[in-house]
Amino acid sequence: MATWAEFSAAEPLLATAIRTLICQYGPGMGYLATIRPDGGPRVHPVMPVITDEGLYCFILPSPKRHDLDRDGRYALHSFPAEDTSDEAYLSGRAAPVMDPLVVASLALQMRAAQRVDWKLYALTIEVAMIVQRDSPLTSTKTLWRDRLPRLPKARRNGPCTAAADSVQ
């Protein structure tokens, strides 16, 4: 999986468009989906931090933090924009940041209270997508995948024919 720096180097226009949507209100804002212990989805609003080096998220003690510690898979979706129906989507794996210099630097930059029991996670990127609405009836989808294993071919005659191409 790619870091934000690797992804933005590989796809600078897509990375800029995604960063613009996630940070459209100033600080990053999005919905973070994690996986509950029973395998179901859990969705939470978060404030992701995007720097030139990485994509991060400060997480307080909560079910989402337990989900990430147990199973690091995540999906991040941008908040809806006021003036467009465009949307951004990222998925991959989250891992706690262990480098104290990175943690201290981002905590200072984002004014994260030191006495609060938050944990900083780095989010790697496996899939990045943006959907730009050209009109109410048409849209353009740009999709990037990082070194994903080959997906099984869809059955030609079954109800799940298109499922192998779906990212959602």
Short mmCIF file of C-alpha atoms in Angstrom, two decimals:
data_model
loop_
_atom_site.label_atom_id
_atom_site.label_comp_id
_atom_site.label_asym_id
_atom_site.label_seq_id
_atom_site.Cartn_x
_atom_site.Cartn_y
_atom_site.Cartn_z
CA MET A 1 0.00 0.00 0.00
CA ALA A 2 1.14 3.50 -0.74
CA THR A 3 1.79 6.37 1.61
CA TRP A 4 0.18 9.70 0.75
CA ALA A 5 3.57 10.88 -0.58
CA GLU A 6 3.86 7.84 -2.88
CA PHE A 7 0.28 8.19 -4.06
CA SER A 8 0.58 11.93 -4.74
CA ALA A 9 3.84 11.37 -6.63
CA ALA A 10 2.17 8.69 -8.77
CA GLU A 11 -1.09 10.61 -9.33
CA PRO A 12 -0.56 14.32 -8.51
CA LEU A 13 -3.79 15.58 -10.13
CA LEU A 14 -5.95 12.98 -8.41
CA ALA A 15 -4.21 13.58 -5.07
CA THR A 16 -4.75 17.34 -5.38
CA ALA A 17 -8.44 16.86 -6.22
CA ILE A 18 -8.94 14.51 -3.26
CA ARG A 19 -7.04 16.78 -0.87
CA THR A 20 -9.12 19.75 -2.07
CA LEU A 21 -12.38 17.93 -1.32
CA ILE A 22 -11.26 16.60 2.06
CA CYS A 23 -9.92 20.03 3.11
CA GLN A 24 -12.66 22.11 1.46
CA TYR A 25 -13.71 23.66 4.79
CA GLY A 26 -10.16 24.36 6.01
CA PRO A 27 -9.20 21.43 8.22
CA GLY A 28 -9.71 17.97 6.81
CA MET A 29 -13.19 16.54 7.26
CA GLY A 30 -14.49 13.14 6.29
CA TYR A 31 -16.33 10.00 7.29
CA LEU A 32 -14.15 7.11 8.45
CA ALA A 33 -15.50 3.60 8.00
CA THR A 34 -13.98 0.84 10.11
CA ILE A 35 -14.83 -2.82 10.63
CA ARG A 36 -16.65 -3.89 13.79
CA PRO A 37 -15.65 -7.13 15.52
CA ASP A 38 -18.68 -8.84 13.95
CA GLY A 39 -17.47 -7.81 10.47
CA GLY A 40 -20.05 -5.08 9.94
CA PRO A 41 -19.21 -1.51 9.00
CA ARG A 42 -18.95 1.38 11.46
CA VAL A 43 -18.87 5.00 10.23
CA HIS A 44 -17.59 8.05 12.16
CA PRO A 45 -16.93 11.69 11.31
CA VAL A 46 -13.20 12.49 11.57
CA MET A 47 -10.74 15.28 10.81
CA PRO A 48 -7.96 13.68 8.75
CA VAL A 49 -4.64 15.47 8.43
CA ILE A 50 -2.98 15.53 5.02
CA THR A 51 0.63 16.63 4.78
CA ASP A 52 3.08 16.27 1.92
CA GLU A 53 4.45 13.19 3.69
CA GLY A 54 1.31 11.40 4.81
CA LEU A 55 -2.36 11.00 5.57
CA TYR A 56 -3.06 10.85 9.31
CA CYS A 57 -5.90 10.79 11.78
CA PHE A 58 -5.96 11.51 15.52
CA ILE A 59 -8.34 9.02 17.16
CA LEU A 60 -9.67 9.26 20.72
CA PRO A 61 -10.54 6.15 22.75
CA SER A 62 -13.64 4.91 20.97
CA PRO A 63 -15.07 1.96 19.08
CA LYS A 64 -13.36 3.22 15.90
CA ARG A 65 -9.97 3.18 17.65
CA HIS A 66 -10.60 -0.37 18.86
CA ASP A 67 -11.60 -1.31 15.30
CA LEU A 68 -8.37 0.15 13.86
CA ASP A 69 -6.21 -1.53 16.52
CA ARG A 70 -7.86 -4.88 15.84
CA ASP A 71 -8.28 -4.66 12.06
CA GLY A 72 -6.57 -1.70 10.40
CA ARG A 73 -8.75 -1.63 7.29
CA TYR A 74 -10.49 1.69 6.70
CA ALA A 75 -12.39 3.70 4.12
CA LEU A 76 -12.45 7.50 4.17
CA HIS A 77 -15.08 9.54 2.34
CA SER A 78 -15.10 13.32 1.99
CA PHE A 79 -17.83 15.46 3.57
CA PRO A 80 -20.45 16.63 1.10
CA ALA A 81 -19.56 19.93 -0.55
CA GLU A 82 -21.95 22.87 -0.47
CA ASP A 83 -21.51 23.88 -4.11
CA THR A 84 -20.92 20.56 -5.89
CA SER A 85 -21.84 16.89 -5.69
CA ASP A 86 -18.21 15.78 -6.17
CA GLU A 87 -16.92 13.18 -3.74
CA ALA A 88 -13.58 11.66 -2.76
CA TYR A 89 -12.89 8.16 -1.43
CA LEU A 90 -9.75 6.51 -0.04
CA SER A 91 -9.27 3.06 1.44
CA GLY A 92 -6.36 1.10 2.81
CA ARG A 93 -4.89 0.31 6.20
CA ALA A 94 -4.32 2.39 9.32
CA ALA A 95 -1.40 1.84 11.68
CA PRO A 96 -0.37 3.70 14.84
CA VAL A 97 2.45 6.20 14.31
CA MET A 98 5.38 5.21 16.53
CA ASP A 99 7.84 7.99 15.60
CA PRO A 100 7.67 10.51 18.49
CA LEU A 101 8.95 13.34 16.26
CA VAL A 102 6.11 12.84 13.75
CA VAL A 103 3.55 12.59 16.56
CA ALA A 104 4.86 15.73 18.28
CA SER A 105 5.07 17.72 15.05
CA LEU A 106 1.53 16.88 13.95
CA ALA A 107 0.13 17.37 17.46
CA LEU A 108 1.66 20.87 17.54
CA GLN A 109 0.50 21.67 14.01
CA MET A 110 -3.07 20.50 14.69
CA ARG A 111 -3.17 21.80 18.28
CA ALA A 112 -3.94 18.34 19.64
CA ALA A 113 -4.27 18.57 23.41
CA GLN A 114 -1.42 16.72 25.10
CA ARG A 115 -3.51 15.63 28.08
CA VAL A 116 -6.09 13.90 25.93
CA ASP A 117 -5.75 10.17 25.29
CA TRP A 118 -5.58 10.34 21.49
CA LYS A 119 -3.56 8.08 19.24
CA LEU A 120 -2.17 9.12 15.85
CA TYR A 121 -2.67 6.76 12.92
CA ALA A 122 -1.02 6.85 9.50
CA LEU A 123 -3.38 5.81 6.72
CA THR A 124 -1.88 4.04 3.73
CA ILE A 125 -3.73 4.05 0.43
CA GLU A 126 -4.80 1.03 -1.54
CA VAL A 127 -7.65 2.64 -3.50
CA ALA A 128 -8.24 6.32 -4.29
CA MET A 129 -11.24 7.58 -6.18
CA ILE A 130 -12.91 10.84 -7.06
CA VAL A 131 -16.31 11.25 -8.66
CA GLN A 132 -16.91 14.59 -10.34
CA ARG A 133 -20.47 15.37 -11.35
CA ASP A 134 -20.54 16.97 -14.79
CA SER A 135 -24.32 17.38 -14.63
CA PRO A 136 -27.14 15.85 -12.59
CA LEU A 137 -27.12 12.88 -14.97
CA THR A 138 -23.43 12.44 -15.83
CA SER A 139 -20.26 12.06 -13.84
CA THR A 140 -16.60 11.24 -14.29
CA LYS A 141 -14.97 8.66 -12.02
CA THR A 142 -11.19 8.56 -11.63
CA LEU A 143 -9.89 5.47 -9.86
CA TRP A 144 -6.36 4.55 -8.73
CA ARG A 145 -5.33 1.24 -7.19
CA ASP A 146 -2.00 0.47 -5.63
CA ARG A 147 -0.56 -2.96 -6.38
CA LEU A 148 -3.78 -4.78 -5.65
CA PRO A 149 -3.77 -8.51 -6.19
CA ARG A 150 -5.64 -9.56 -9.29
CA LEU A 151 -9.36 -9.69 -8.60
CA PRO A 152 -11.22 -12.84 -9.66
CA LYS A 153 -13.04 -12.52 -12.95
CA ALA A 154 -16.72 -11.81 -12.64
CA ARG A 155 -19.13 -14.50 -13.74
CA ARG A 156 -20.72 -13.63 -17.03
CA ASN A 157 -24.11 -15.09 -16.23
CA GLY A 158 -24.60 -14.44 -12.52
CA PRO A 159 -26.15 -11.62 -10.51
CA CYS A 160 -22.73 -10.45 -9.33
CA THR A 161 -21.22 -9.84 -12.76
CA ALA A 162 -20.05 -6.31 -11.96
CA ALA A 163 -19.11 -6.96 -8.32
CA ALA A 164 -15.40 -7.54 -9.03
CA ASP A 165 -15.09 -3.99 -10.39
CA SER A 166 -16.91 -2.31 -7.51
CA VAL A 167 -14.89 -0.33 -4.96
CA GLN A 168 -17.79 0.25 -2.65
#
